[in-house]
C-alpha cells in the first residue's frame, strides 16, 4: 500500500504544472488526462459541479489508490492489497462514513433521515425507513465483498491455470508415448 501511495505521488507530481501551463512530460500529460476524464465523465455527472469540486480529491485518490494497487498486483511475486478483506473493509468504512456524513452535512440531520424514505403512504413509512437504513449499510458491505471476491477469484483462476500446467507436465512425463510402447502390447 505504501508503494502504491509512493507511485501515485510520483505519477501525479507534474500534473498540477501541466494543467496550469499545458506543458509537461509524457507521464504528466497521461495522468492529467486520466484526472480530467475522471472529473468530467465520472464525478461531475454523478454529483454535480458544486459538490464534485469538494469531493473530487477524495474520489480521485480512492480511484487511483485501488487502480495502482491492483496493477501492482499483476507484477510477479507481488500481492494485491485489495485481496485482503481488511483493506476492502476499510474502503467500505470510508464510503459508509462519507455517505452518512455527507448526507447530513448537505441536508441537515433531520432532513437527511426524513428524506431517506421516498413518498409513501403513512402506514408504510416505518417499514420503508428500516429498509432504507439497512440499504445504507448493505451497499458499502456489498461493494467490499465484490472487490474482495473479484480480486480473490482472479487469483484463483491464475493459480488454477498454473496448477494445470504443472499437472499436465507430470501426467505427460508419467504416461508412455505410443512410439515407445511395443506393438504387441496393443494387440
Short mmCIF file of N, CA, C and O in Angstrom, two decimals, residues 53-131:
data_model
loop_
_atom_site.label_atom_id
_atom_site.label_comp_id
_atom_site.label_asym_id
_atom_site.label_seq_id
_atom_site.Cartn_x
_atom_site.Cartn_y
_atom_site.Cartn_z
N UNK A 53 -16.69 19.45 -6.93
CA UNK A 53 -15.49 20.23 -6.67
C UNK A 53 -14.96 19.97 -5.26
O UNK A 53 -13.74 19.97 -5.04
N UNK A 54 -15.86 19.72 -4.32
CA UNK A 54 -15.44 19.45 -2.95
C UNK A 54 -14.92 18.02 -2.79
O UNK A 54 -13.98 17.78 -2.03
N UNK A 55 -15.54 17.07 -3.46
CA UNK A 55 -15.21 15.66 -3.25
C UNK A 55 -14.26 15.08 -4.30
O UNK A 55 -13.87 13.93 -4.18
N UNK A 56 -13.90 15.85 -5.31
CA UNK A 56 -13.04 15.32 -6.37
C UNK A 56 -11.69 14.82 -5.85
O UNK A 56 -11.26 13.73 -6.27
N UNK A 57 -11.00 15.51 -4.96
CA UNK A 57 -9.72 14.96 -4.48
C UNK A 57 -9.87 13.59 -3.82
O UNK A 57 -9.06 12.69 -4.06
N UNK A 58 -10.90 13.41 -3.01
CA UNK A 58 -11.10 12.11 -2.36
C UNK A 58 -11.44 11.04 -3.39
O UNK A 58 -10.90 9.93 -3.34
N UNK A 59 -12.32 11.35 -4.32
CA UNK A 59 -12.70 10.37 -5.34
C UNK A 59 -11.51 9.98 -6.22
O UNK A 59 -11.33 8.81 -6.55
N UNK A 60 -10.70 10.98 -6.58
CA UNK A 60 -9.51 10.68 -7.38
C UNK A 60 -8.54 9.81 -6.59
O UNK A 60 -7.96 8.86 -7.13
N UNK A 61 -8.34 10.13 -5.32
CA UNK A 61 -7.42 9.34 -4.51
C UNK A 61 -7.90 7.90 -4.40
O UNK A 61 -7.12 6.96 -4.61
N UNK A 62 -9.18 7.70 -4.08
CA UNK A 62 -9.68 6.33 -3.95
C UNK A 62 -9.58 5.58 -5.27
O UNK A 62 -9.18 4.41 -5.30
N UNK A 63 -9.95 6.22 -6.37
CA UNK A 63 -9.89 5.57 -7.68
C UNK A 63 -8.46 5.13 -8.00
O UNK A 63 -8.22 3.97 -8.34
N UNK A 64 -7.51 6.06 -7.91
CA UNK A 64 -6.14 5.73 -8.29
C UNK A 64 -5.45 4.85 -7.26
O UNK A 64 -4.58 4.06 -7.61
N UNK A 65 -5.84 4.94 -5.99
CA UNK A 65 -5.27 4.06 -4.97
C UNK A 65 -5.64 2.61 -5.26
O UNK A 65 -4.78 1.72 -5.27
N UNK A 66 -6.91 2.37 -5.56
CA UNK A 66 -7.34 1.00 -5.89
C UNK A 66 -6.73 0.55 -7.22
O UNK A 66 -6.25 -0.59 -7.35
N UNK A 67 -6.70 1.44 -8.21
CA UNK A 67 -6.13 1.10 -9.52
C UNK A 67 -4.65 0.73 -9.40
O UNK A 67 -4.22 -0.31 -9.91
N UNK A 68 -3.87 1.56 -8.73
CA UNK A 68 -2.43 1.30 -8.62
C UNK A 68 -2.17 0.03 -7.82
O UNK A 68 -1.26 -0.73 -8.14
N UNK A 69 -2.95 -0.22 -6.78
CA UNK A 69 -2.77 -1.45 -6.01
C UNK A 69 -3.03 -2.68 -6.88
O UNK A 69 -2.28 -3.66 -6.83
N UNK A 70 -4.10 -2.65 -7.65
CA UNK A 70 -4.45 -3.81 -8.47
C UNK A 70 -3.46 -4.00 -9.61
O UNK A 70 -3.14 -5.13 -9.97
N UNK A 71 -2.95 -2.91 -10.19
CA UNK A 71 -1.94 -3.04 -11.25
C UNK A 71 -0.64 -3.57 -10.66
O UNK A 71 0.04 -4.40 -11.28
N UNK A 72 -0.28 -3.10 -9.47
CA UNK A 72 0.93 -3.61 -8.82
C UNK A 72 0.80 -5.11 -8.51
O UNK A 72 1.79 -5.83 -8.51
N UNK A 73 -0.41 -5.57 -8.27
CA UNK A 73 -0.63 -6.98 -8.00
C UNK A 73 -0.41 -7.86 -9.22
O UNK A 73 -0.30 -9.08 -9.09
N UNK A 74 -0.34 -7.26 -10.41
CA UNK A 74 -0.09 -8.04 -11.62
C UNK A 74 1.38 -8.39 -11.82
O UNK A 74 1.70 -9.25 -12.63
N UNK A 75 2.25 -7.70 -11.11
CA UNK A 75 3.68 -7.98 -11.26
C UNK A 75 4.00 -9.29 -10.55
O UNK A 75 3.41 -9.61 -9.51
N UNK A 76 4.95 -10.05 -11.08
CA UNK A 76 5.30 -11.33 -10.46
C UNK A 76 5.83 -11.15 -9.04
O UNK A 76 6.49 -10.17 -8.72
N UNK A 77 5.53 -12.12 -8.19
CA UNK A 77 5.98 -12.17 -6.80
C UNK A 77 5.43 -11.01 -5.97
O UNK A 77 6.05 -10.60 -5.00
N UNK A 78 4.28 -10.47 -6.33
CA UNK A 78 3.69 -9.40 -5.55
C UNK A 78 2.31 -9.83 -5.05
O UNK A 78 1.79 -10.86 -5.44
N UNK A 79 1.76 -9.03 -4.18
CA UNK A 79 0.46 -9.31 -3.59
C UNK A 79 -0.45 -8.11 -3.83
O UNK A 79 -0.01 -6.97 -3.71
N UNK A 80 -1.68 -8.36 -4.16
CA UNK A 80 -2.64 -7.29 -4.33
C UNK A 80 -3.26 -6.98 -2.98
O UNK A 80 -3.89 -7.85 -2.38
N UNK A 81 -3.11 -5.76 -2.48
CA UNK A 81 -3.69 -5.45 -1.17
C UNK A 81 -5.21 -5.57 -1.12
O UNK A 81 -5.77 -5.89 -0.08
N UNK A 82 -5.88 -5.34 -2.24
CA UNK A 82 -7.34 -5.44 -2.23
C UNK A 82 -7.81 -6.89 -2.19
O UNK A 82 -9.02 -7.13 -2.17
N UNK A 83 -6.90 -7.84 -2.18
CA UNK A 83 -7.28 -9.23 -1.97
C UNK A 83 -7.44 -9.53 -0.48
O UNK A 83 -7.76 -10.66 -0.12
N UNK A 84 -7.22 -8.55 0.35
CA UNK A 84 -7.42 -8.68 1.79
C UNK A 84 -8.76 -8.06 2.16
O UNK A 84 -9.07 -6.93 1.78
N UNK A 85 -9.54 -8.79 2.92
CA UNK A 85 -10.85 -8.30 3.33
C UNK A 85 -10.71 -7.08 4.23
O UNK A 85 -11.61 -6.24 4.32
N UNK A 86 -9.57 -6.93 4.90
CA UNK A 86 -9.37 -5.79 5.79
C UNK A 86 -9.20 -4.49 5.00
O UNK A 86 -9.69 -3.44 5.41
N UNK A 87 -8.51 -4.55 3.88
CA UNK A 87 -8.34 -3.35 3.05
C UNK A 87 -9.67 -2.95 2.43
O UNK A 87 -10.06 -1.78 2.46
N UNK A 88 -10.38 -3.92 1.88
CA UNK A 88 -11.68 -3.59 1.29
C UNK A 88 -12.67 -3.16 2.37
O UNK A 88 -13.53 -2.32 2.13
N UNK A 89 -12.53 -3.71 3.58
CA UNK A 89 -13.38 -3.28 4.69
C UNK A 89 -13.11 -1.84 5.08
O UNK A 89 -14.04 -1.07 5.38
N UNK A 90 -11.84 -1.44 5.09
CA UNK A 90 -11.50 -0.04 5.40
C UNK A 90 -12.05 0.89 4.33
O UNK A 90 -12.57 1.97 4.65
N UNK A 91 -11.95 0.49 3.07
CA UNK A 91 -12.52 1.31 1.99
C UNK A 91 -14.04 1.41 2.11
O UNK A 91 -14.62 2.47 1.87
N UNK A 92 -14.69 0.32 2.51
CA UNK A 92 -16.14 0.34 2.71
C UNK A 92 -16.52 1.24 3.88
O UNK A 92 -17.52 1.95 3.83
N UNK A 93 -15.72 1.22 4.93
CA UNK A 93 -15.98 2.08 6.08
C UNK A 93 -15.85 3.56 5.71
O UNK A 93 -16.65 4.39 6.13
N UNK A 94 -14.85 3.87 4.90
CA UNK A 94 -14.69 5.25 4.42
C UNK A 94 -15.91 5.65 3.58
O UNK A 94 -16.45 6.75 3.73
N UNK A 95 -16.36 4.77 2.71
CA UNK A 95 -17.52 5.05 1.87
C UNK A 95 -18.78 5.25 2.72
O UNK A 95 -19.55 6.18 2.49
N UNK A 96 -18.98 4.38 3.70
CA UNK A 96 -20.14 4.49 4.57
C UNK A 96 -20.12 5.81 5.35
O UNK A 96 -21.13 6.51 5.42
N UNK A 97 -18.97 6.15 5.90
CA UNK A 97 -18.85 7.40 6.65
C UNK A 97 -19.12 8.60 5.74
O UNK A 97 -19.80 9.55 6.14
N UNK A 98 -18.59 8.56 4.53
CA UNK A 98 -18.81 9.65 3.58
C UNK A 98 -20.28 9.77 3.20
O UNK A 98 -20.81 10.87 3.08
N UNK A 99 -20.95 8.63 3.02
CA UNK A 99 -22.37 8.66 2.68
C UNK A 99 -23.19 9.30 3.78
O UNK A 99 -24.01 10.20 3.53
N UNK A 100 -22.97 8.89 5.01
CA UNK A 100 -23.77 9.39 6.13
C UNK A 100 -23.39 10.84 6.44
O UNK A 100 -24.27 11.72 6.53
N UNK A 101 -22.10 11.10 6.63
CA UNK A 101 -21.66 12.45 6.99
C UNK A 101 -21.97 13.45 5.88
O UNK A 101 -22.44 14.57 6.14
N UNK A 102 -21.73 13.07 4.64
CA UNK A 102 -22.02 13.96 3.52
C UNK A 102 -23.50 14.26 3.40
O UNK A 102 -23.90 15.39 3.13
N UNK A 103 -24.34 13.24 3.60
CA UNK A 103 -25.78 13.47 3.54
C UNK A 103 -26.27 14.36 4.67
O UNK A 103 -27.12 15.23 4.47
N UNK A 104 -25.73 14.18 5.86
CA UNK A 104 -26.13 15.01 7.00
C UNK A 104 -25.64 16.44 6.83
O UNK A 104 -26.35 17.40 7.12
N UNK A 105 -24.42 16.61 6.32
CA UNK A 105 -23.89 17.96 6.09
C UNK A 105 -24.69 18.67 5.00
O UNK A 105 -25.02 19.85 5.12
N UNK A 106 -25.03 17.96 3.94
CA UNK A 106 -25.75 18.59 2.82
C UNK A 106 -27.20 18.92 3.17
O UNK A 106 -27.71 19.96 2.76
N UNK A 107 -27.87 18.04 3.93
CA UNK A 107 -29.30 18.23 4.17
C UNK A 107 -29.64 18.60 5.60
O UNK A 107 -30.75 19.06 5.86
N UNK A 108 -28.74 18.35 6.53
CA UNK A 108 -29.06 18.50 7.93
C UNK A 108 -29.52 17.17 8.49
O UNK A 108 -30.03 16.33 7.74
N UNK A 109 -29.34 16.94 9.79
CA UNK A 109 -29.64 15.60 10.33
C UNK A 109 -31.11 15.21 10.24
O UNK A 109 -31.43 14.07 9.92
N UNK A 110 -32.01 16.15 10.49
CA UNK A 110 -33.43 15.81 10.46
C UNK A 110 -33.89 15.54 9.02
O UNK A 110 -34.55 14.54 8.75
N UNK A 111 -33.52 16.43 8.12
CA UNK A 111 -33.93 16.25 6.72
C UNK A 111 -33.28 15.03 6.08
O UNK A 111 -33.87 14.40 5.19
N UNK A 112 -32.05 14.69 6.50
CA UNK A 112 -31.39 13.52 5.93
C UNK A 112 -32.22 12.27 6.21
O UNK A 112 -32.51 11.49 5.30
N UNK A 113 -32.61 12.06 7.46
CA UNK A 113 -33.37 10.87 7.79
C UNK A 113 -34.83 10.97 7.31
O UNK A 113 -35.45 9.95 7.01
N UNK A 114 -35.37 12.18 7.22
CA UNK A 114 -36.73 12.35 6.70
C UNK A 114 -36.78 12.06 5.20
O UNK A 114 -37.71 11.42 4.71
N UNK A 115 -35.76 12.52 4.47
CA UNK A 115 -35.72 12.31 3.02
C UNK A 115 -35.18 10.95 2.63
O UNK A 115 -35.11 10.63 1.45
N UNK A 116 -34.80 10.17 3.60
CA UNK A 116 -34.28 8.83 3.31
C UNK A 116 -35.36 7.96 2.68
O UNK A 116 -35.09 7.14 1.82
N UNK A 117 -36.59 8.19 3.10
CA UNK A 117 -37.72 7.40 2.61
C UNK A 117 -38.45 8.20 1.53
O UNK A 117 -38.76 9.37 1.73
N UNK A 118 -38.72 7.59 0.37
CA UNK A 118 -39.49 8.30 -0.66
C UNK A 118 -40.93 8.50 -0.19
O UNK A 118 -41.35 7.97 0.83
N UNK A 119 -41.69 9.24 -0.97
CA UNK A 119 -43.08 9.49 -0.61
C UNK A 119 -43.88 8.20 -0.71
O UNK A 119 -44.06 7.65 -1.80
N UNK A 120 -44.31 7.73 0.45
CA UNK A 120 -45.11 6.50 0.53
C UNK A 120 -46.26 6.77 1.49
O UNK A 120 -46.23 7.73 2.27
N UNK A 121 -47.29 5.95 1.45
CA UNK A 121 -48.37 6.11 2.43
C UNK A 121 -47.83 6.01 3.87
O UNK A 121 -46.83 5.33 4.13
N UNK A 122 -48.48 6.68 4.80
CA UNK A 122 -48.00 6.79 6.17
C UNK A 122 -47.80 5.45 6.87
O UNK A 122 -46.86 5.28 7.65
N UNK A 123 -48.68 4.47 6.61
CA UNK A 123 -48.54 3.18 7.29
C UNK A 123 -47.33 2.39 6.80
O UNK A 123 -46.84 1.50 7.49
N UNK A 124 -46.80 2.70 5.60
CA UNK A 124 -45.60 2.02 5.08
C UNK A 124 -44.30 2.70 5.49
O UNK A 124 -43.23 2.11 5.34
N UNK A 125 -44.39 3.92 6.01
CA UNK A 125 -43.19 4.70 6.29
C UNK A 125 -42.24 4.00 7.26
O UNK A 125 -41.04 3.94 6.99
N UNK A 126 -42.69 3.44 8.39
CA UNK A 126 -41.73 2.78 9.30
C UNK A 126 -41.01 1.60 8.65
O UNK A 126 -39.80 1.42 8.83
N UNK A 127 -41.73 0.82 7.87
CA UNK A 127 -41.10 -0.31 7.19
C UNK A 127 -40.09 0.16 6.16
O UNK A 127 -38.96 -0.37 6.08
N UNK A 128 -40.46 1.16 5.39
CA UNK A 128 -39.54 1.69 4.37
C UNK A 128 -38.32 2.34 5.02
O UNK A 128 -37.21 2.26 4.48
N UNK A 129 -38.51 2.98 6.17
CA UNK A 129 -37.38 3.58 6.87
C UNK A 129 -36.37 2.50 7.28
O UNK A 129 -35.16 2.67 7.08
N UNK A 130 -36.86 1.39 7.81
CA UNK A 130 -35.95 0.29 8.19
C UNK A 130 -35.24 -0.28 6.97
O UNK A 130 -34.04 -0.60 7.02
N UNK A 131 -35.95 -0.41 5.87
CA UNK A 131 -35.35 -0.94 4.65
C UNK A 131 -34.28 0.01 4.12
O UNK A 131 -33.20 -0.42 3.70
#
